[in-house]
């Protein structure tokens, strides 16, 4: 069954094109190392919450947008090897592909797919 890495982060509105380029470059590396697909979403209808919300989770500021993304892998084993290889790939270094967001506020995790329709 597929395995999914999910991410939520805040990106400055002015950095949208930089973020798109960063995601495209990173996506190529992930796919070369076994990912089936990568999806990046720019927030459009992401309300503030009173108790919890995407904006609260990443401490989104007024000049930022919440982004939601995921990578689909064929299995956790492929993900573990692929993620390690991607992190060691020189194209993924901060010098070659600087991140246009505050990585300290990104939330992420790996998930086993339990329903797929």
Tab-separated table of N, CA and C in Angstrom:
chain	number	residue	atom	x	y	z
A	1	UNK	N	0.850	-1.188	0.000
A	1	UNK	CA	0.000	0.000	0.000
A	1	UNK	C	0.889	1.242	0.000
A	2	UNK	N	0.411	2.296	-0.633
A	2	UNK	CA	1.171	3.548	-0.715
A	2	UNK	C	1.491	4.108	0.669
A	3	UNK	N	2.515	4.952	0.695
A	3	UNK	CA	2.932	5.662	1.893
A	3	UNK	C	2.989	7.138	1.524
A	4	UNK	N	2.564	8.006	2.439
A	4	UNK	CA	2.473	9.439	2.144
A	4	UNK	C	3.259	10.248	3.164
A	5	UNK	N	4.057	11.177	2.663
A	5	UNK	CA	4.666	12.204	3.501
A	5	UNK	C	3.835	13.454	3.321
A	6	UNK	N	3.378	14.065	4.426
A	6	UNK	CA	2.563	15.268	4.364
A	6	UNK	C	3.264	16.446	5.010
A	7	UNK	N	3.009	17.638	4.476
A	7	UNK	CA	3.672	18.856	4.940
A	7	UNK	C	2.682	20.014	4.986
A	8	UNK	N	2.794	20.847	6.000
A	8	UNK	CA	2.054	22.108	6.080
A	8	UNK	C	3.070	23.164	6.484
A	9	UNK	N	3.082	24.298	5.769
A	9	UNK	CA	4.042	25.350	6.055
A	9	UNK	C	3.485	26.702	5.636
A	10	UNK	N	4.133	27.745	6.075
A	10	UNK	CA	3.738	29.110	5.718
A	10	UNK	C	4.811	29.693	4.803
A	11	UNK	N	4.357	30.313	3.706
A	11	UNK	CA	5.272	30.909	2.733
A	11	UNK	C	4.881	32.371	2.537
A	12	UNK	N	5.868	33.249	2.534
A	12	UNK	CA	5.585	34.660	2.265
A	12	UNK	C	4.951	34.791	0.885
A	13	UNK	N	3.891	35.583	0.798
A	13	UNK	CA	3.186	35.776	-0.477
A	13	UNK	C	4.144	36.209	-1.573
A	14	UNK	N	5.109	37.054	-1.231
A	14	UNK	CA	6.062	37.560	-2.217
A	14	UNK	C	6.996	36.463	-2.736
A	15	UNK	N	7.061	35.320	-2.041
A	15	UNK	CA	7.956	34.224	-2.429
A	15	UNK	C	7.257	33.108	-3.201
A	16	UNK	N	6.064	33.368	-3.719
A	16	UNK	CA	5.303	32.306	-4.384
A	16	UNK	C	6.089	31.681	-5.542
A	17	UNK	N	6.639	32.481	-6.427
A	17	UNK	CA	7.366	31.919	-7.566
A	17	UNK	C	8.619	31.172	-7.122
A	18	UNK	N	9.319	31.681	-6.118
A	18	UNK	CA	10.483	30.979	-5.575
A	18	UNK	C	10.065	29.632	-4.994
A	19	UNK	N	8.913	29.621	-4.311
A	19	UNK	CA	8.418	28.382	-3.715
A	19	UNK	C	8.072	27.368	-4.802
A	20	UNK	N	7.417	27.826	-5.856
A	20	UNK	CA	7.068	26.926	-6.964
A	20	UNK	C	8.337	26.320	-7.555
A	21	UNK	N	9.348	27.142	-7.794
A	21	UNK	CA	10.604	26.633	-8.358
A	21	UNK	C	11.266	25.648	-7.405
A	22	UNK	N	11.286	25.995	-6.118
A	22	UNK	CA	11.857	25.097	-5.111
A	22	UNK	C	11.133	23.747	-5.129
A	23	UNK	N	9.813	23.780	-5.169
A	23	UNK	CA	9.018	22.544	-5.156
A	23	UNK	C	9.259	21.721	-6.416
A	24	UNK	N	9.334	22.382	-7.556
A	24	UNK	CA	9.586	21.649	-8.811
A	24	UNK	C	10.966	20.995	-8.788
A	25	UNK	N	11.967	21.727	-8.320
A	25	UNK	CA	13.313	21.166	-8.245
A	25	UNK	C	13.369	20.001	-7.265
A	26	UNK	N	12.767	20.171	-6.089
A	26	UNK	CA	12.763	19.104	-5.090
A	26	UNK	C	11.952	17.909	-5.585
A	27	UNK	N	10.841	18.178	-6.247
A	27	UNK	CA	10.001	17.104	-6.769
A	27	UNK	C	10.738	16.207	-7.745
A	28	UNK	N	11.559	16.798	-8.606
A	28	UNK	CA	12.358	16.004	-9.547
A	28	UNK	C	13.286	15.059	-8.799
A	29	UNK	N	13.914	15.562	-7.739
A	29	UNK	CA	14.824	14.733	-6.948
A	29	UNK	C	14.054	13.611	-6.270
A	30	UNK	N	12.927	13.930	-5.631
A	30	UNK	CA	12.132	12.886	-4.965
A	30	UNK	C	11.677	11.818	-5.961
A	31	UNK	N	11.221	12.232	-7.132
A	31	UNK	CA	10.745	11.262	-8.124
A	31	UNK	C	11.885	10.384	-8.623
A	32	UNK	N	13.067	10.958	-8.795
A	32	UNK	CA	14.217	10.148	-9.218
A	32	UNK	C	14.596	9.119	-8.164
A	33	UNK	N	14.222	9.398	-6.908
A	33	UNK	CA	14.558	8.484	-5.819
A	33	UNK	C	13.354	7.658	-5.360
A	34	UNK	N	12.350	7.518	-6.221
A	34	UNK	CA	11.283	6.561	-5.957
A	34	UNK	C	9.897	7.098	-5.695
A	35	UNK	N	9.729	8.403	-5.512
A	35	UNK	CA	8.385	8.944	-5.268
A	35	UNK	C	7.512	8.746	-6.505
A	36	UNK	N	6.247	8.441	-6.276
A	36	UNK	CA	5.297	8.290	-7.375
A	36	UNK	C	4.779	9.636	-7.850
A	37	UNK	N	4.520	10.528	-6.889
A	37	UNK	CA	4.018	11.858	-7.240
A	37	UNK	C	4.246	12.818	-6.084
A	38	UNK	N	4.179	14.094	-6.424
A	38	UNK	CA	4.325	15.162	-5.438
A	38	UNK	C	3.273	16.210	-5.776
A	39	UNK	N	2.562	16.687	-4.764
A	39	UNK	CA	1.531	17.706	-4.959
A	39	UNK	C	1.813	18.866	-4.013
A	40	UNK	N	1.810	20.071	-4.558
A	40	UNK	CA	2.005	21.296	-3.774
A	40	UNK	C	0.760	22.161	-3.938
A	41	UNK	N	0.216	22.647	-2.835
A	41	UNK	CA	-1.005	23.453	-2.882
A	41	UNK	C	-0.768	24.790	-2.181
A	42	UNK	N	-1.222	25.871	-2.826
A	42	UNK	CA	-1.118	27.242	-2.310
A	42	UNK	C	-2.456	27.571	-1.671
A	43	UNK	N	-2.487	27.932	-0.408
A	43	UNK	CA	-3.728	28.175	0.320
A	43	UNK	C	-4.641	29.187	-0.357
A	44	UNK	N	-5.932	28.875	-0.361
A	44	UNK	CA	-6.938	29.748	-0.960
A	44	UNK	C	-8.077	30.008	0.016
A	45	UNK	N	-8.551	28.960	0.660
A	45	UNK	CA	-9.662	29.062	1.608
A	45	UNK	C	-9.234	28.353	2.887
A	46	UNK	N	-8.356	29.003	3.647
A	46	UNK	CA	-7.746	28.402	4.830
A	46	UNK	C	-8.056	29.307	6.026
A	47	UNK	N	-9.184	29.071	6.682
A	47	UNK	CA	-9.617	29.987	7.752
A	47	UNK	C	-8.769	29.882	9.019
A	48	UNK	N	-8.698	30.982	9.720
A	48	UNK	CA	-8.101	30.986	11.054
A	48	UNK	C	-9.034	30.224	11.984
A	49	UNK	N	-8.480	29.566	12.950
A	49	UNK	CA	-9.297	28.842	13.905
A	49	UNK	C	-9.344	29.523	15.251
A	50	UNK	N	-10.209	29.017	16.115
A	50	UNK	CA	-10.277	29.516	17.485
A	50	UNK	C	-9.502	28.607	18.423
A	51	UNK	N	-9.459	27.321	18.115
A	51	UNK	CA	-8.735	26.357	18.939
A	51	UNK	C	-7.554	25.770	18.153
A	52	UNK	N	-7.827	25.322	16.917
A	52	UNK	CA	-6.776	24.802	16.041
A	52	UNK	C	-7.074	25.226	14.609
A	53	UNK	N	-6.047	25.247	13.792
A	53	UNK	CA	-6.211	25.535	12.364
A	53	UNK	C	-4.859	25.375	11.692
A	54	UNK	N	-4.882	25.291	10.365
A	54	UNK	CA	-3.626	25.263	9.628
A	54	UNK	C	-2.803	26.526	9.899
A	55	UNK	N	-3.404	27.734	9.810
A	55	UNK	CA	-2.602	28.931	10.086
A	55	UNK	C	-1.995	28.941	11.490
A	56	UNK	N	-2.754	28.497	12.480
A	56	UNK	CA	-2.218	28.471	13.847
A	56	UNK	C	-1.082	27.462	13.969
A	57	UNK	N	-1.223	26.334	13.293
A	57	UNK	CA	-0.222	25.267	13.412
A	57	UNK	C	1.150	25.706	12.922
A	58	UNK	N	1.173	26.568	11.890
A	58	UNK	CA	2.459	27.008	11.333
A	58	UNK	C	2.769	28.467	11.667
A	59	UNK	N	1.989	29.033	12.587
A	59	UNK	CA	2.175	30.432	13.010
A	59	UNK	C	2.209	31.371	11.804
A	60	UNK	N	1.233	31.189	10.934
A	60	UNK	CA	1.149	31.971	9.700
A	60	UNK	C	0.963	33.456	10.020
A	61	UNK	N	1.751	34.294	9.357
A	61	UNK	CA	1.685	35.733	9.566
A	61	UNK	C	0.845	36.381	8.453
A	62	UNK	N	0.490	37.643	8.624
A	62	UNK	CA	-0.398	38.334	7.688
A	62	UNK	C	0.126	38.360	6.256
A	63	UNK	N	1.429	38.370	6.087
A	63	UNK	CA	2.008	38.437	4.738
A	63	UNK	C	2.357	37.051	4.184
A	64	UNK	N	1.806	36.003	4.803
A	64	UNK	CA	2.101	34.628	4.403
A	64	UNK	C	0.839	33.873	3.999
A	65	UNK	N	1.062	32.768	3.311
A	65	UNK	CA	-0.004	31.868	2.876
A	65	UNK	C	0.347	30.473	3.383
A	66	UNK	N	-0.662	29.707	3.777
A	66	UNK	CA	-0.443	28.323	4.185
A	66	UNK	C	-0.337	27.461	2.925
A	67	UNK	N	0.687	26.622	2.894
A	67	UNK	CA	0.848	25.656	1.816
A	67	UNK	C	0.704	24.253	2.397
A	68	UNK	N	0.099	23.395	1.610
A	68	UNK	CA	-0.173	22.018	2.011
A	68	UNK	C	0.354	21.137	0.893
A	69	UNK	N	1.184	20.168	1.228
A	69	UNK	CA	1.755	19.327	0.182
A	69	UNK	C	1.906	17.898	0.658
A	70	UNK	N	2.089	17.017	-0.315
A	70	UNK	CA	2.320	15.626	0.014
A	70	UNK	C	3.100	14.942	-1.092
A	71	UNK	N	3.811	13.898	-0.685
A	71	UNK	CA	4.558	13.051	-1.601
A	71	UNK	C	4.001	11.646	-1.439
A	72	UNK	N	3.695	11.000	-2.550
A	72	UNK	CA	3.197	9.623	-2.499
A	72	UNK	C	4.329	8.689	-2.934
A	73	UNK	N	4.554	7.704	-2.095
A	73	UNK	CA	5.578	6.684	-2.330
A	73	UNK	C	4.886	5.328	-2.472
A	74	UNK	N	5.490	4.356	-3.147
A	74	UNK	CA	4.848	3.046	-3.272
A	74	UNK	C	4.830	2.240	-1.977
A	75	UNK	N	5.732	2.567	-1.037
A	75	UNK	CA	5.777	1.863	0.254
A	75	UNK	C	6.650	2.665	1.211
A	76	UNK	N	6.574	2.330	2.495
A	76	UNK	CA	7.421	2.999	3.479
A	76	UNK	C	8.888	2.673	3.234
A	77	UNK	N	9.157	1.439	2.808
A	77	UNK	CA	10.537	1.050	2.547
A	77	UNK	C	11.148	1.889	1.422
A	78	UNK	N	10.384	2.086	0.348
A	78	UNK	CA	10.864	2.921	-0.757
A	78	UNK	C	11.027	4.358	-0.269
A	79	UNK	N	10.093	4.825	0.553
A	79	UNK	CA	10.174	6.188	1.094
A	79	UNK	C	11.420	6.370	1.936
A	80	UNK	N	11.694	5.416	2.826
A	80	UNK	CA	12.858	5.547	3.703
A	80	UNK	C	14.148	5.636	2.894
A	81	UNK	N	14.299	4.773	1.906
A	81	UNK	CA	15.501	4.798	1.058
A	81	UNK	C	15.511	6.047	0.184
A	82	UNK	N	14.372	6.364	-0.403
A	82	UNK	CA	14.287	7.522	-1.287
A	82	UNK	C	14.497	8.838	-0.574
A	83	UNK	N	13.933	8.971	0.608
A	83	UNK	CA	14.097	10.203	1.373
A	83	UNK	C	15.553	10.387	1.781
A	84	UNK	N	16.192	9.314	2.221
A	84	UNK	CA	17.607	9.402	2.594
A	84	UNK	C	18.446	9.785	1.377
A	85	UNK	N	18.181	9.154	0.246
A	85	UNK	CA	18.931	9.467	-0.975
A	85	UNK	C	18.692	10.913	-1.401
A	86	UNK	N	17.455	11.387	-1.283
A	86	UNK	CA	17.142	12.769	-1.658
A	86	UNK	C	17.878	13.748	-0.750
A	87	UNK	N	17.911	13.475	0.538
A	87	UNK	CA	18.586	14.368	1.479
A	87	UNK	C	20.097	14.413	1.226
A	88	UNK	N	20.649	13.342	0.675
A	88	UNK	CA	22.079	13.290	0.373
A	88	UNK	C	22.389	13.788	-1.039
A	89	UNK	N	21.363	13.994	-1.858
A	89	UNK	CA	21.545	14.437	-3.241
A	89	UNK	C	22.031	15.884	-3.243
A	90	UNK	N	23.126	16.187	-3.940
A	90	UNK	CA	23.652	17.555	-3.930
A	90	UNK	C	22.667	18.594	-4.479
A	91	UNK	N	21.742	18.196	-5.340
A	91	UNK	CA	20.749	19.138	-5.859
A	91	UNK	C	19.768	19.571	-4.777
A	92	UNK	N	19.732	18.847	-3.696
A	92	UNK	CA	18.797	19.133	-2.609
A	92	UNK	C	19.435	19.986	-1.522
A	93	UNK	N	20.715	20.305	-1.671
A	93	UNK	CA	21.410	21.099	-0.659
A	93	UNK	C	20.836	22.512	-0.614
A	94	UNK	N	20.963	23.152	0.530
A	94	UNK	CA	20.463	24.525	0.679
A	94	UNK	C	21.185	25.496	-0.249
A	95	UNK	N	22.414	25.184	-0.596
A	95	UNK	CA	23.141	26.048	-1.533
A	95	UNK	C	22.542	25.962	-2.930
A	96	UNK	N	22.148	24.767	-3.335
A	96	UNK	CA	21.607	24.563	-4.679
A	96	UNK	C	20.098	24.801	-4.757
A	97	UNK	N	19.397	24.643	-3.643
A	97	UNK	CA	17.941	24.790	-3.640
A	97	UNK	C	17.503	25.393	-2.301
A	98	UNK	N	17.780	26.698	-2.080
A	98	UNK	CA	17.426	27.320	-0.800
A	98	UNK	C	15.915	27.314	-0.572
A	99	UNK	N	15.525	27.101	0.682
A	99	UNK	CA	14.097	27.060	0.983
A	99	UNK	C	13.559	28.481	1.184
A	100	UNK	N	12.483	28.816	0.473
A	100	UNK	CA	11.916	30.175	0.569
A	100	UNK	C	10.832	30.289	1.645
A	101	UNK	N	11.068	29.636	2.795
A	101	UNK	CA	10.123	29.672	3.908
A	101	UNK	C	10.881	29.341	5.181
A	102	UNK	N	10.241	29.535	6.324
A	102	UNK	CA	10.851	29.238	7.618
A	102	UNK	C	10.636	27.759	7.942
A	103	UNK	N	11.661	26.968	7.723
A	103	UNK	CA	11.558	25.528	7.934
A	103	UNK	C	11.260	25.131	9.370
A	104	UNK	N	11.526	26.013	10.329
A	104	UNK	CA	11.252	25.701	11.738
A	104	UNK	C	9.760	25.643	12.022
A	105	UNK	N	8.955	26.293	11.160
A	105	UNK	CA	7.500	26.301	11.377
A	105	UNK	C	6.773	25.283	10.506
A	106	UNK	N	7.518	24.504	9.736
A	106	UNK	CA	6.892	23.471	8.903
A	106	UNK	C	6.512	22.280	9.786
A	107	UNK	N	5.322	21.742	9.563
A	107	UNK	CA	4.953	20.496	10.228
A	107	UNK	C	4.908	19.406	9.166
A	108	UNK	N	5.302	18.200	9.547
A	108	UNK	CA	5.384	17.127	8.565
A	108	UNK	C	5.268	15.790	9.257
A	109	UNK	N	4.993	14.780	8.476
A	109	UNK	CA	4.915	13.434	9.018
A	109	UNK	C	4.678	12.426	7.921
A	110	UNK	N	4.931	11.163	8.243
A	110	UNK	CA	4.706	10.046	7.320
A	110	UNK	C	3.474	9.280	7.730
A	111	UNK	N	2.702	8.843	6.731
A	111	UNK	CA	1.402	8.226	6.985
A	111	UNK	C	1.211	6.965	6.151
A	112	UNK	N	0.700	5.921	6.795
A	112	UNK	CA	0.258	4.721	6.080
A	112	UNK	C	-1.114	4.987	5.500
A	113	UNK	N	-1.300	4.676	4.230
A	113	UNK	CA	-2.607	4.825	3.598
A	113	UNK	C	-3.505	3.702	4.106
A	114	UNK	N	-4.684	4.055	4.612
A	114	UNK	CA	-5.610	3.029	5.112
A	114	UNK	C	-6.893	2.949	4.286
A	115	UNK	N	-7.216	4.004	3.539
A	115	UNK	CA	-8.344	3.980	2.605
A	115	UNK	C	-7.899	4.723	1.351
A	116	UNK	N	-8.126	4.104	0.194
A	116	UNK	CA	-7.800	4.741	-1.080
A	116	UNK	C	-8.936	4.408	-2.042
A	117	UNK	N	-9.596	5.435	-2.547
A	117	UNK	CA	-10.764	5.200	-3.404
A	117	UNK	C	-10.570	5.855	-4.761
